[in-house]
Structure formats: C-alpha cells, structure tokens
PDB file of C-alpha atoms in Angstrom:
ATOM      1  CA  MET A  22      19.641 -50.946 -26.586  1.00 66.00           C
ATOM      2  CA  THR A  23      21.685 -49.415 -29.420  1.00 79.00           C
ATOM      3  CA  THR A  24      21.003 -47.818 -32.437  1.00 87.00           C
ATOM      4  CA  ALA A  25      22.831 -49.557 -35.795  1.00 87.00           C
ATOM      5  CA  PHE A  26      24.803 -45.541 -35.960  1.00 91.00           C
ATOM      6  CA  ASP A  27      25.977 -46.717 -32.576  1.00 91.00           C
ATOM      7  CA  ASP A  28      27.667 -50.060 -33.488  1.00 88.00           C
ATOM      8  CA  HIS A  29      28.872 -48.314 -36.548  1.00 84.00           C
ATOM      9  CA  GLU A  30      30.630 -45.943 -34.161  1.00 88.00           C
ATOM     10  CA  ARG A  31      31.606 -48.326 -31.659  1.00 88.00           C
ATOM     11  CA  SER A  32      33.202 -50.338 -34.992  1.00 86.00           C
ATOM     12  CA  ARG A  33      35.337 -47.610 -36.869  1.00 84.00           C
ATOM     13  CA  TRP A  34      36.949 -47.088 -32.855  1.00 89.00           C
ATOM     14  CA  ALA A  35      38.009 -50.595 -32.166  1.00 90.00           C
ATOM     15  CA  GLY A  36      41.675 -50.186 -31.014  1.00 92.00           C
ATOM     16  CA  ARG A  37      42.196 -47.083 -32.352  1.00 94.00           C
ATOM     17  CA  ALA A  38      43.430 -44.769 -29.293  1.00 95.00           C
ATOM     18  CA  ALA A  39      47.083 -44.429 -30.322  1.00 95.00           C
ATOM     19  CA  ALA A  40      46.413 -42.912 -33.990  1.00 94.00           C
ATOM     20  CA  TYR A  41      43.900 -40.973 -32.281  1.00 96.00           C
ATOM     21  CA  GLU A  42      45.932 -39.771 -29.783  1.00 96.00           C
ATOM     22  CA  ARG A  43      48.963 -39.238 -33.063  1.00 96.00           C
ATOM     23  CA  SER A  44      45.899 -37.769 -34.869  1.00 96.00           C
ATOM     24  CA  PHE A  45      43.447 -35.322 -34.243  1.00 96.00           C
ATOM     25  CA  ALA A  46      42.980 -35.952 -29.832  1.00 97.00           C
ATOM     26  CA  ALA A  47      44.998 -32.568 -30.148  1.00 97.00           C
ATOM     27  CA  LEU A  48      42.572 -30.551 -31.970  1.00 97.00           C
ATOM     28  CA  CYS A  49      40.131 -32.100 -29.994  1.00 98.00           C
ATOM     29  CA  ALA A  50      41.278 -31.545 -27.214  1.00 98.00           C
ATOM     30  CA  HIS A  51      41.681 -27.609 -27.983  1.00 98.00           C
ATOM     31  CA  PRO A  52      37.625 -26.239 -25.496  1.00 98.00           C
ATOM     32  CA  ALA A  53      38.716 -28.517 -22.263  1.00 98.00           C
ATOM     33  CA  THR A  54      39.584 -25.490 -20.484  1.00 98.00           C
ATOM     34  CA  SER A  55      36.753 -23.494 -21.988  1.00 98.00           C
ATOM     35  CA  LEU A  56      33.637 -27.017 -21.259  1.00 98.00           C
ATOM     36  CA  LEU A  57      35.808 -26.569 -17.800  1.00 98.00           C
ATOM     37  CA  ASP A  58      34.830 -23.527 -17.175  1.00 98.00           C
ATOM     38  CA  ALA A  59      31.413 -23.419 -19.096  1.00 98.00           C
ATOM     39  CA  ALA A  60      30.444 -26.876 -16.379  1.00 98.00           C
ATOM     40  CA  GLY A  61      31.261 -25.056 -13.760  1.00 98.00           C
ATOM     41  CA  VAL A  62      34.470 -27.311 -12.803  1.00 98.00           C
ATOM     42  CA  VAL A  63      36.320 -26.169  -9.831  1.00 98.00           C
ATOM     43  CA  ALA A  64      38.429 -27.987  -6.973  1.00 98.00           C
ATOM     44  CA  GLY A  65      36.537 -30.173  -5.096  1.00 98.00           C
ATOM     45  CA  THR A  66      33.443 -30.358  -8.169  1.00 98.00           C
ATOM     46  CA  ARG A  67      32.763 -34.427  -8.758  1.00 98.00           C
ATOM     47  CA  VAL A  68      32.195 -34.356 -12.707  1.00 99.00           C
ATOM     48  CA  LEU A  69      31.833 -36.706 -14.804  1.00 99.00           C
ATOM     49  CA  ASP A  70      33.736 -36.945 -18.163  1.00 98.00           C
ATOM     50  CA  ALA A  71      31.382 -39.145 -20.996  1.00 98.00           C
ATOM     51  CA  GLY A  72      33.246 -40.071 -23.827  1.00 98.00           C
ATOM     52  CA  THR A  73      36.957 -39.094 -22.483  1.00 98.00           C
ATOM     53  CA  GLY A  74      38.732 -40.558 -24.942  1.00 97.00           C
ATOM     54  CA  PRO A  75      42.324 -39.996 -23.795  1.00 97.00           C
ATOM     55  CA  GLY A  76      41.304 -38.905 -21.002  1.00 98.00           C
ATOM     56  CA  THR A  77      42.663 -35.201 -22.688  1.00 98.00           C
ATOM     57  CA  VAL A  78      39.252 -33.642 -20.004  1.00 98.00           C
ATOM     58  CA  ALA A  79      39.296 -36.255 -17.568  1.00 98.00           C
ATOM     59  CA  ALA A  80      43.218 -35.141 -17.339  1.00 98.00           C
ATOM     60  CA  LEU A  81      42.483 -30.717 -17.011  1.00 98.00           C
ATOM     61  CA  ALA A  82      40.048 -32.554 -14.425  1.00 98.00           C
ATOM     62  CA  HIS A  83      41.599 -33.225 -12.354  1.00 98.00           C
ATOM     63  CA  ALA A  84      44.753 -30.726 -12.429  1.00 98.00           C
ATOM     64  CA  ARG A  85      41.712 -28.181 -11.493  1.00 98.00           C
ATOM     65  CA  GLY A  86      41.346 -30.383  -7.946  1.00 98.00           C
ATOM     66  CA  ALA A  87      38.441 -31.074  -8.984  1.00 98.00           C
ATOM     67  CA  THR A  88      36.762 -35.512  -8.392  1.00 98.00           C
ATOM     68  CA  VAL A  89      36.428 -37.323 -11.959  1.00 98.00           C
ATOM     69  CA  ILE A  90      34.921 -39.615 -13.167  1.00 98.00           C
ATOM     70  CA  ALA A  91      35.458 -41.065 -16.307  1.00 98.00           C
ATOM     71  CA  VAL A  92      33.934 -43.080 -18.803  1.00 98.00           C
ATOM     72  CA  ASP A  93      34.655 -44.411 -22.343  1.00 97.00           C
ATOM     73  CA  ALA A  94      33.065 -47.062 -24.928  1.00 96.00           C
ATOM     74  CA  GLU A  95      35.716 -48.313 -26.877  1.00 96.00           C
ATOM     75  CA  PRO A  96      38.545 -50.046 -24.950  1.00 96.00           C
ATOM     76  CA  SER A  97      41.667 -48.104 -25.762  1.00 96.00           C
ATOM     77  CA  MET A  98      40.366 -45.387 -24.818  1.00 97.00           C
ATOM     78  CA  VAL A  99      39.230 -46.024 -21.781  1.00 98.00           C
ATOM     79  CA  ALA A 100      43.137 -48.052 -20.766  1.00 97.00           C
ATOM     80  CA  ALA A 101      44.862 -44.713 -22.265  1.00 97.00           C
ATOM     81  CA  ALA A 102      42.607 -42.344 -19.786  1.00 98.00           C
ATOM     82  CA  ARG A 103      42.937 -45.023 -17.383  1.00 98.00           C
ATOM     83  CA  ARG A 104      47.314 -44.455 -17.906  1.00 98.00           C
ATOM     84  CA  ARG A 105      47.298 -40.230 -18.137  1.00 98.00           C
ATOM     85  CA  VAL A 106      44.722 -39.472 -15.655  1.00 98.00           C
ATOM     86  CA  PRO A 107      46.109 -42.375 -12.274  1.00 98.00           C
ATOM     87  CA  ALA A 108      44.631 -40.736  -9.915  1.00 98.00           C
ATOM     88  CA  ALA A 109      40.726 -40.350 -10.867  1.00 98.00           C
ATOM     89  CA  GLU A 110      38.266 -41.733  -8.886  1.00 98.00           C
ATOM     90  CA  GLU A 111      36.913 -44.170 -11.626  1.00 98.00           C
ATOM     91  CA  VAL A 112      37.349 -44.977 -14.881  1.00 98.00           C
ATOM     92  CA  ARG A 113      35.681 -47.183 -16.747  1.00 98.00           C
ATOM     93  CA  GLN A 114      34.152 -48.587 -19.841  1.00 98.00           C
ATOM     94  CA  ALA A 115      30.170 -47.869 -20.286  1.00 97.00           C
ATOM     95  CA  ALA A 116      28.486 -45.916 -23.176  1.00 95.00           C
ATOM     96  CA  LEU A 117      25.785 -43.456 -23.306  1.00 97.00           C
ATOM     97  CA  PRO A 118      22.930 -43.392 -23.577  1.00 97.00           C
ATOM     98  CA  HIS A 119      23.383 -45.756 -20.711  1.00 96.00           C
ATOM     99  CA  LEU A 120      25.372 -44.833 -17.839  1.00 98.00           C
ATOM    100  CA  PRO A 121      26.221 -47.465 -14.405  1.00 98.00           C
ATOM    101  CA  PHE A 122      26.253 -45.026 -11.881  1.00 98.00           C
ATOM    102  CA  PRO A 123      23.317 -43.672  -9.911  1.00 98.00           C
ATOM    103  CA  ASP A 124      20.879 -40.958  -9.984  1.00 98.00           C
ATOM    104  CA  ASP A 125      22.206 -37.070  -8.513  1.00 98.00           C
ATOM    105  CA  HIS A 126      26.405 -39.642  -8.974  1.00 98.00           C
ATOM    106  CA  VAL A 127      28.463 -36.291  -9.303  1.00 98.00           C
ATOM    107  CA  ASP A 128      28.675 -32.057  -9.821  1.00 98.00           C
ATOM    108  CA  ALA A 129      28.852 -31.111 -13.801  1.00 98.00           C
ATOM    109  CA  ALA A 130      29.130 -33.823 -17.076  1.00 99.00           C
ATOM    110  CA  VAL A 131      31.182 -32.346 -19.769  1.00 99.00           C
ATOM    111  CA  ALA A 132      30.727 -34.091 -22.935  1.00 98.00           C
ATOM    112  CA  ASN A 133      34.115 -33.365 -25.482  1.00 98.00           C
ATOM    113  CA  PHE A 134      33.396 -34.105 -29.263  1.00 98.00           C
ATOM    114  CA  VAL A 135      30.703 -36.750 -27.740  1.00 97.00           C
ATOM    115  CA  LEU A 136      27.412 -35.866 -28.984  1.00 97.00           C
ATOM    116  CA  ASN A 137      28.478 -36.359 -32.932  1.00 94.00           C
ATOM    117  CA  HIS A 138      29.628 -40.622 -31.857  1.00 94.00           C
ATOM    118  CA  VAL A 139      26.425 -41.280 -30.231  1.00 96.00           C
ATOM    119  CA  GLY A 140      23.197 -42.659 -32.419  1.00 96.00           C
ATOM    120  CA  ASP A 141      19.941 -40.369 -30.203  1.00 97.00           C
ATOM    121  CA  PRO A 142      22.395 -37.307 -28.649  1.00 98.00           C
ATOM    122  CA  ALA A 143      19.380 -36.422 -27.228  1.00 98.00           C
ATOM    123  CA  ALA A 144      18.937 -40.073 -25.079  1.00 97.00           C
ATOM    124  CA  ALA A 145      22.548 -38.921 -24.332  1.00 98.00           C
ATOM    125  CA  LEU A 146      21.806 -35.660 -22.572  1.00 98.00           C
ATOM    126  CA  ALA A 147      18.733 -36.640 -20.820  1.00 98.00           C
ATOM    127  CA  GLU A 148      21.019 -39.122 -19.596  1.00 98.00           C
ATOM    128  CA  LEU A 149      23.125 -36.508 -18.358  1.00 98.00           C
ATOM    129  CA  ARG A 150      21.095 -34.995 -16.289  1.00 98.00           C
ATOM    130  CA  ARG A 151      20.315 -37.931 -14.670  1.00 98.00           C
ATOM    131  CA  VAL A 152      23.838 -38.910 -13.295  1.00 98.00           C
ATOM    132  CA  VAL A 153      24.426 -34.877 -12.527  1.00 98.00           C
ATOM    133  CA  ARG A 154      22.604 -33.192  -8.622  1.00 98.00           C
ATOM    134  CA  ALA A 155      20.811 -29.907  -9.006  1.00 98.00           C
ATOM    135  CA  PRO A 156      22.179 -27.737  -8.662  1.00 98.00           C
ATOM    136  CA  GLY A 157      24.776 -28.523 -11.178  1.00 98.00           C
ATOM    137  CA  ARG A 158      25.797 -28.354 -14.831  1.00 98.00           C
ATOM    138  CA  ILE A 159      25.968 -29.693 -17.907  1.00 98.00           C
ATOM    139  CA  ALA A 160      28.715 -29.040 -21.385  1.00 99.00           C
ATOM    140  CA  VAL A 161      29.331 -30.376 -24.077  1.00 98.00           C
ATOM    141  CA  THR A 162      30.699 -29.176 -27.069  1.00 98.00           C
ATOM    142  CA  ILE A 163      30.401 -30.328 -30.907  1.00 98.00           C
ATOM    143  CA  TRP A 164      30.952 -30.135 -34.374  1.00 97.00           C
ATOM    144  CA  PRO A 165      28.986 -27.042 -36.693  1.00 97.00           C
ATOM    145  CA  HIS A 166      27.335 -26.794 -40.044  1.00 96.00           C
ATOM    146  CA  PRO A 167      28.006 -25.143 -42.469  1.00 95.00           C
ATOM    147  CA  PRO A 168      31.529 -26.513 -41.189  1.00 95.00           C
ATOM    148  CA  PRO A 169      34.842 -24.616 -40.961  1.00 96.00           C
ATOM    149  CA  PRO A 170      38.287 -24.412 -43.485  1.00 96.00           C
ATOM    150  CA  LEU A 171      39.180 -27.391 -41.820  1.00 96.00           C
ATOM    151  CA  GLN A 172      36.530 -30.587 -41.973  1.00 93.00           C
ATOM    152  CA  ARG A 173      35.883 -28.639 -45.786  1.00 95.00           C
ATOM    153  CA  LEU A 174      38.963 -29.408 -47.161  1.00 96.00           C
ATOM    154  CA  TRP A 175      38.877 -33.331 -45.797  1.00 94.00           C
ATOM    155  CA  GLY A 176      36.174 -32.980 -48.377  1.00 93.00           C
ATOM    156  CA  GLN A 177      38.337 -30.951 -50.954  1.00 96.00           C
ATOM    157  CA  ILE A 178      40.750 -34.420 -51.030  1.00 97.00           C
ATOM    158  CA  PHE A 179      38.655 -36.335 -51.649  1.00 95.00           C
ATOM    159  CA  ASP A 180      36.326 -34.679 -54.418  1.00 95.00           C
ATOM    160  CA  ALA A 181      39.692 -33.708 -56.321  1.00 97.00           C
ATOM    161  CA  ALA A 182      41.065 -37.067 -56.265  1.00 97.00           C
ATOM    162  CA  GLY A 183      38.021 -38.370 -57.596  1.00 95.00           C
ATOM    163  CA  VAL A 184      37.056 -40.943 -54.888  1.00 91.00           C
ATOM    164  CA  GLU A 185      33.292 -41.345 -54.561  1.00 86.00           C
ATOM    165  CA  ARG A 186      31.290 -41.329 -51.724  1.00 81.00           C
ATOM    166  CA  PRO A 187      29.080 -44.389 -50.536  1.00 75.00           C
ATOM    167  CA  ALA A 188      25.601 -44.246 -51.795  1.00 65.00           C
ATOM    168  CA  VAL A 189      24.901 -45.415 -48.531  1.00 67.00           C
ATOM    169  CA  MET A 190      27.126 -43.840 -45.480  1.00 71.00           C
ATOM    170  CA  PRO A 191      26.273 -44.557 -42.014  1.00 77.00           C
ATOM    171  CA  ARG A 192      23.593 -41.865 -39.899  1.00 85.00           C
ATOM    172  CA  LEU A 193      21.595 -40.847 -36.925  1.00 91.00           C
ATOM    173  CA  ASP A 194      17.554 -41.511 -37.872  1.00 91.00           C
ATOM    174  CA  ALA A 195      15.889 -38.485 -39.210  1.00 92.00           C
ATOM    175  CA  ASP A 196      13.445 -37.900 -35.743  1.00 95.00           C
ATOM    176  CA  LYS A 197      16.890 -38.047 -33.977  1.00 96.00           C
ATOM    177  CA  ASP A 198      19.051 -35.494 -35.176  1.00 96.00           C
ATOM    178  CA  PHE A 199      18.911 -32.604 -34.215  1.00 97.00           C
ATOM    179  CA  PRO A 200      20.560 -28.806 -36.589  1.00 97.00           C
ATOM    180  CA  ARG A 201      24.739 -28.464 -35.917  1.00 97.00           C
ATOM    181  CA  THR A 202      23.772 -25.260 -35.435  1.00 98.00           C
ATOM    182  CA  ALA A 203      23.548 -23.404 -32.035  1.00 98.00           C
ATOM    183  CA  GLU A 204      19.992 -22.615 -31.943  1.00 98.00           C
ATOM    184  CA  GLY A 205      20.083 -26.625 -32.948  1.00 98.00           C
ATOM    185  CA  LEU A 206      22.462 -27.794 -30.324  1.00 98.00           C
ATOM    186  CA  SER A 207      20.978 -25.118 -27.767  1.00 98.00           C
ATOM    187  CA  GLY A 208      17.095 -26.844 -27.898  1.00 98.00           C
ATOM    188  CA  LEU A 209      18.327 -30.329 -28.249  1.00 98.00           C
ATOM    189  CA  LEU A 210      19.756 -29.092 -24.063  1.00 98.00           C
ATOM    190  CA  THR A 211      16.429 -27.937 -23.556  1.00 98.00           C
ATOM    191  CA  GLY A 212      14.745 -30.247 -24.972  1.00 98.00           C
ATOM    192  CA  VAL A 213      15.173 -32.577 -22.052  1.00 98.00           C
ATOM    193  CA  GLY A 214      14.603 -30.487 -19.501  1.00 98.00           C
ATOM    194  CA  LEU A 215      17.686 -27.994 -19.280  1.00 98.00           C
ATOM    195  CA  THR A 216      17.839 -24.666 -17.907  1.00 98.00           C
ATOM    196  CA  ASP A 217      19.913 -21.468 -18.546  1.00 98.00           C
ATOM    197  CA  VAL A 218      21.065 -22.925 -21.481  1.00 98.00           C
ATOM    198  CA  ARG A 219      24.517 -21.206 -23.099  1.00 98.00           C
ATOM    199  CA  CYS A 220      25.457 -21.669 -26.570  1.00 98.00           C
ATOM    200  CA  GLU A 221      28.656 -19.374 -28.136  1.00 98.00           C
ATOM    201  CA  THR A 222      30.846 -20.516 -31.004  1.00 98.00           C
ATOM    202  CA  LEU A 223      34.930 -21.579 -30.808  1.00 98.00           C
ATOM    203  CA  SER A 224      37.397 -20.155 -33.335  1.00 98.00           C
ATOM    204  CA  TRP A 225      41.012 -20.765 -33.628  1.00 98.00           C
ATOM    205  CA  VAL A 226      43.449 -21.805 -36.068  1.00 98.00           C
ATOM    206  CA  HIS A 227      45.042 -25.709 -34.978  1.00 98.00           C
ATOM    207  CA  ARG A 228      48.798 -26.468 -35.545  1.00 98.00           C
ATOM    208  CA  THR A 229      49.831 -30.165 -36.612  1.00 98.00           C
ATOM    209  CA  ASP A 230      52.123 -31.425 -38.563  1.00 98.00           C
ATOM    210  CA  PRO A 231      50.842 -32.784 -41.688  1.00 98.00           C
ATOM    211  CA  GLU A 232      51.886 -35.931 -41.580  1.00 98.00           C
ATOM    212  CA  ASP A 233      50.405 -36.857 -38.194  1.00 97.00           C
ATOM    213  CA  TRP A 234      46.961 -34.834 -40.332  1.00 97.00           C
ATOM    214  CA  TRP A 235      47.438 -37.364 -42.904  1.00 97.00           C
ATOM    215  CA  SER A 236      47.419 -40.270 -39.993  1.00 97.00           C
ATOM    216  CA  GLY A 237      44.727 -39.890 -39.194  1.00 95.00           C
ATOM    217  CA  PRO A 238      41.915 -41.344 -41.623  1.00 94.00           C
ATOM    218  CA  ALA A 239      44.903 -43.207 -43.076  1.00 95.00           C
ATOM    219  CA  ASN A 240      45.086 -45.247 -40.324  1.00 94.00           C
ATOM    220  CA  GLY A 241      40.868 -45.378 -39.861  1.00 91.00           C
ATOM    221  CA  ILE A 242      39.994 -43.116 -38.113  1.00 91.00           C
ATOM    222  CA  GLY A 243      36.165 -41.947 -37.843  1.00 84.00           C
ATOM    223  CA  ALA A 244      33.698 -41.172 -41.336  1.00 84.00           C
ATOM    224  CA  LEU A 245      37.424 -40.289 -43.222  1.00 88.00           C
ATOM    225  CA  GLY A 246      39.357 -43.559 -41.891  1.00 90.00           C
ATOM    226  CA  LEU A 247      36.214 -45.678 -43.872  1.00 87.00           C
ATOM    227  CA  LEU A 248      36.550 -43.949 -46.706  1.00 90.00           C
ATOM    228  CA  MET A 249      40.193 -44.121 -47.055  1.00 92.00           C
ATOM    229  CA  ALA A 250      39.813 -47.584 -46.094  1.00 89.00           C
ATOM    230  CA  ASP A 251      37.159 -48.422 -48.828  1.00 87.00           C
ATOM    231  CA  GLN A 252      39.599 -46.911 -51.707  1.00 92.00           C
ATOM    232  CA  PRO A 253      42.525 -49.487 -53.552  1.00 94.00           C
ATOM    233  CA  PRO A 254      46.710 -48.965 -53.585  1.00 95.00           C
ATOM    234  CA  GLU A 255      46.424 -45.974 -56.855  1.00 96.00           C
ATOM    235  CA  ALA A 256      43.392 -44.081 -55.265  1.00 95.00           C
ATOM    236  CA  VAL A 257      45.223 -44.349 -51.925  1.00 96.00           C
ATOM    237  CA  ALA A 258      48.409 -42.379 -53.775  1.00 97.00           C
ATOM    238  CA  ARG A 259      45.831 -39.784 -55.914  1.00 97.00           C
ATOM    239  CA  ILE A 260      44.274 -39.064 -52.468  1.00 97.00           C
ATOM    240  CA  ARG A 261      47.646 -38.310 -50.856  1.00 98.00           C
ATOM    241  CA  ALA A 262      48.723 -36.739 -53.957  1.00 98.00           C
ATOM    242  CA  GLN A 263      45.316 -33.480 -53.560  1.00 98.00           C
ATOM    243  CA  TYR A 264      46.478 -34.548 -49.860  1.00 98.00           C
ATOM    244  CA  ASP A 265      49.602 -32.853 -50.136  1.00 98.00           C
ATOM    245  CA  ARG A 266      47.725 -30.330 -53.086  1.00 98.00           C
ATOM    246  CA  LEU A 267      45.940 -28.597 -51.544  1.00 97.00           C
ATOM    247  CA  THR A 268      47.478 -28.471 -48.062  1.00 97.00           C
ATOM    248  CA  ASP A 269      49.979 -26.186 -49.188  1.00 96.00           C
ATOM    249  CA  ASP A 270      48.455 -23.038 -48.477  1.00 93.00           C
ATOM    250  CA  PHE A 271      48.186 -24.303 -44.833  1.00 97.00           C
ATOM    251  CA  ARG A 272      52.293 -25.009 -43.954  1.00 96.00           C
ATOM    252  CA  ASP A 273      53.446 -22.363 -41.678  1.00 95.00           C
ATOM    253  CA  GLY A 274      57.418 -22.830 -40.372  1.00 92.00           C
ATOM    254  CA  GLY A 275      56.811 -27.196 -41.379  1.00 94.00           C
ATOM    255  CA  LEU A 276      53.084 -27.293 -39.815  1.00 98.00           C
ATOM    256  CA  LEU A 277      49.738 -27.118 -41.371  1.00 98.00           C
ATOM    257  CA  THR A 278      47.578 -23.781 -39.586  1.00 98.00           C
ATOM    258  CA  LEU A 279      43.630 -25.356 -40.034  1.00 98.00           C
ATOM    259  CA  PRO A 280      41.501 -22.703 -38.881  1.00 98.00           C
ATOM    260  CA  THR A 281      38.294 -24.134 -37.463  1.00 98.00           C
ATOM    261  CA  ALA A 282      35.273 -23.635 -34.848  1.00 98.00           C
ATOM    262  CA  ALA A 283      33.016 -25.980 -32.381  1.00 98.00           C
ATOM    263  CA  LEU A 284      29.828 -25.165 -30.191  1.00 98.00           C
ATOM    264  CA  LEU A 285      30.004 -25.038 -26.802  1.00 98.00           C
ATOM    265  CA  ALA A 286      26.870 -25.179 -25.012  1.00 98.00           C
ATOM    266  CA  SER A 287      25.549 -25.442 -21.373  1.00 98.00           C
ATOM    267  CA  ALA A 288      22.608 -26.356 -19.775  1.00 98.00           C
ATOM    268  CA  ALA A 289      21.517 -26.185 -15.582  1.00 98.00           C
ATOM    269  CA  VAL A 290      20.299 -29.090 -13.874  1.00 98.00           C
ATOM    270  CA  THR A 291      17.544 -27.726 -11.483  1.00 96.00           C
TER     271      THR A 291
END
C-alpha cells in the first residue's frame, strides 16, 4: 500500500520530467559519481537505479560498463530515462517499496535523493536490500537538516514576499520519519539490517542560470511548486521581485552560485 505522502508526491511530479530537467536535475546530478563509487559500481556490475528520474545516474553507470536496470514512479521520467540510456537492460515504471524483481536480482542499488520522496523510507531501504545479492552495496543520498544555504534561500524568498504557508503541508507519518542527519540516515540503514554503514557530507557550489532556477517552482516542482501554485498573480509577482533581490548576492558572471550539501550513505548487504 502507498501512503498519503506517496500519493501526494506522485501528483506533484506527474508529467514534470521536462521541467525538472531544466531546473533541478543538474543540482541533483552532482553526487552521482560519488554515489556509484560508494555502491562499488564498476564495469560488469549489475546495478539498480531506483527513482532514476531522467536517467542521470543510470547513464553514468552505463558509461562505466555496468549493466543497468532503472525504475521510476513517474511515466514522464521513465520516458526520459529510456531516451537517455537506450542500452540499459531495463527501464520501467515502478516505485519503492514495491519493486517487480525477485530476491538477489542485482549486485548493487543506488537511490539518488529518493528517500526524500517516499512515504516509508525504512521500507524502501528494506526493499533495496531484498533485491541486492550478497556481497553487494546500497548507496543513497538525501538533503540534510538543517538545510544548507541553497535550500534556505527559497524559504527566505517566500518569507520576504509575505507568503503564508498552508496550515498543513504533506509530511511523513511521524513513525516513519527519521532525522535528516548523518546519524539519522546511518541509523535508518542499520535498522533494516545493512552493515558496514558509512555516511559523509558532500558540499559543493551549484552554478545555474537564474531563469532555469526560477522555472522549477514556477512549473510546480516539489513543495516549492506547490506553494507557488497556490498563490494569486500578485503574490507570484512579489515572489519574483524578492527572488531577484535575494539572489543578487549569489550572481557571478550571469549565473547563480549557490552553496549546498547532501548526505551520502552506503552500506553492505551480507
């Protein structure tokens, strides 16, 4: 069964592959090399990319000579991934925590910023553990809390524009949530029976065109897009004015330079 949070996430991402590729895909692509390294993906590895999106990590795995299986819950993302990695063994629609594969199906599994979007992160990890044969590895990334400057910036923009947050925003059930810290993520992996758990913080500066960065929320991407979609035109104009003002300090040569960070955790299936 899916949770209400799962259903909300599916509705927010429906048909938005192109909008994601223009806006946030390059940001989420940054950890891909480190993610595959942490999962031990090399030539000959049979790897599952769960929540592949437009196929960024899957394409990099294929370039390494890995055998790639990729899944995503959103049909437009599946179509984008198929175009990007036509030589993948399989690219299909499927969603954690219910994968259409037998036990011990792959040598490794990766999930790049996917645990942020599932209603039961522990169940999602347990499903990845089920399909990875021993000895194999699983590697995942999430956005941390407290949020880094890039993620804080949008909240500052909405606050400066006087945007009121909805009284109830879609959230994980309390018994399924976990601290978005290195300790919290490591504990989640340990809790589903994984061993040799490692977690590190990846920090970088994301460079992006200001119009591309604006286009994500403006086209309904994620929680930011949900907030934007709920605003009348005059409020959107205020948000844009504050966006231009508050991003000014981050502009360099026509691009935004936004400091950010992610947590990368990996573990062994034994």
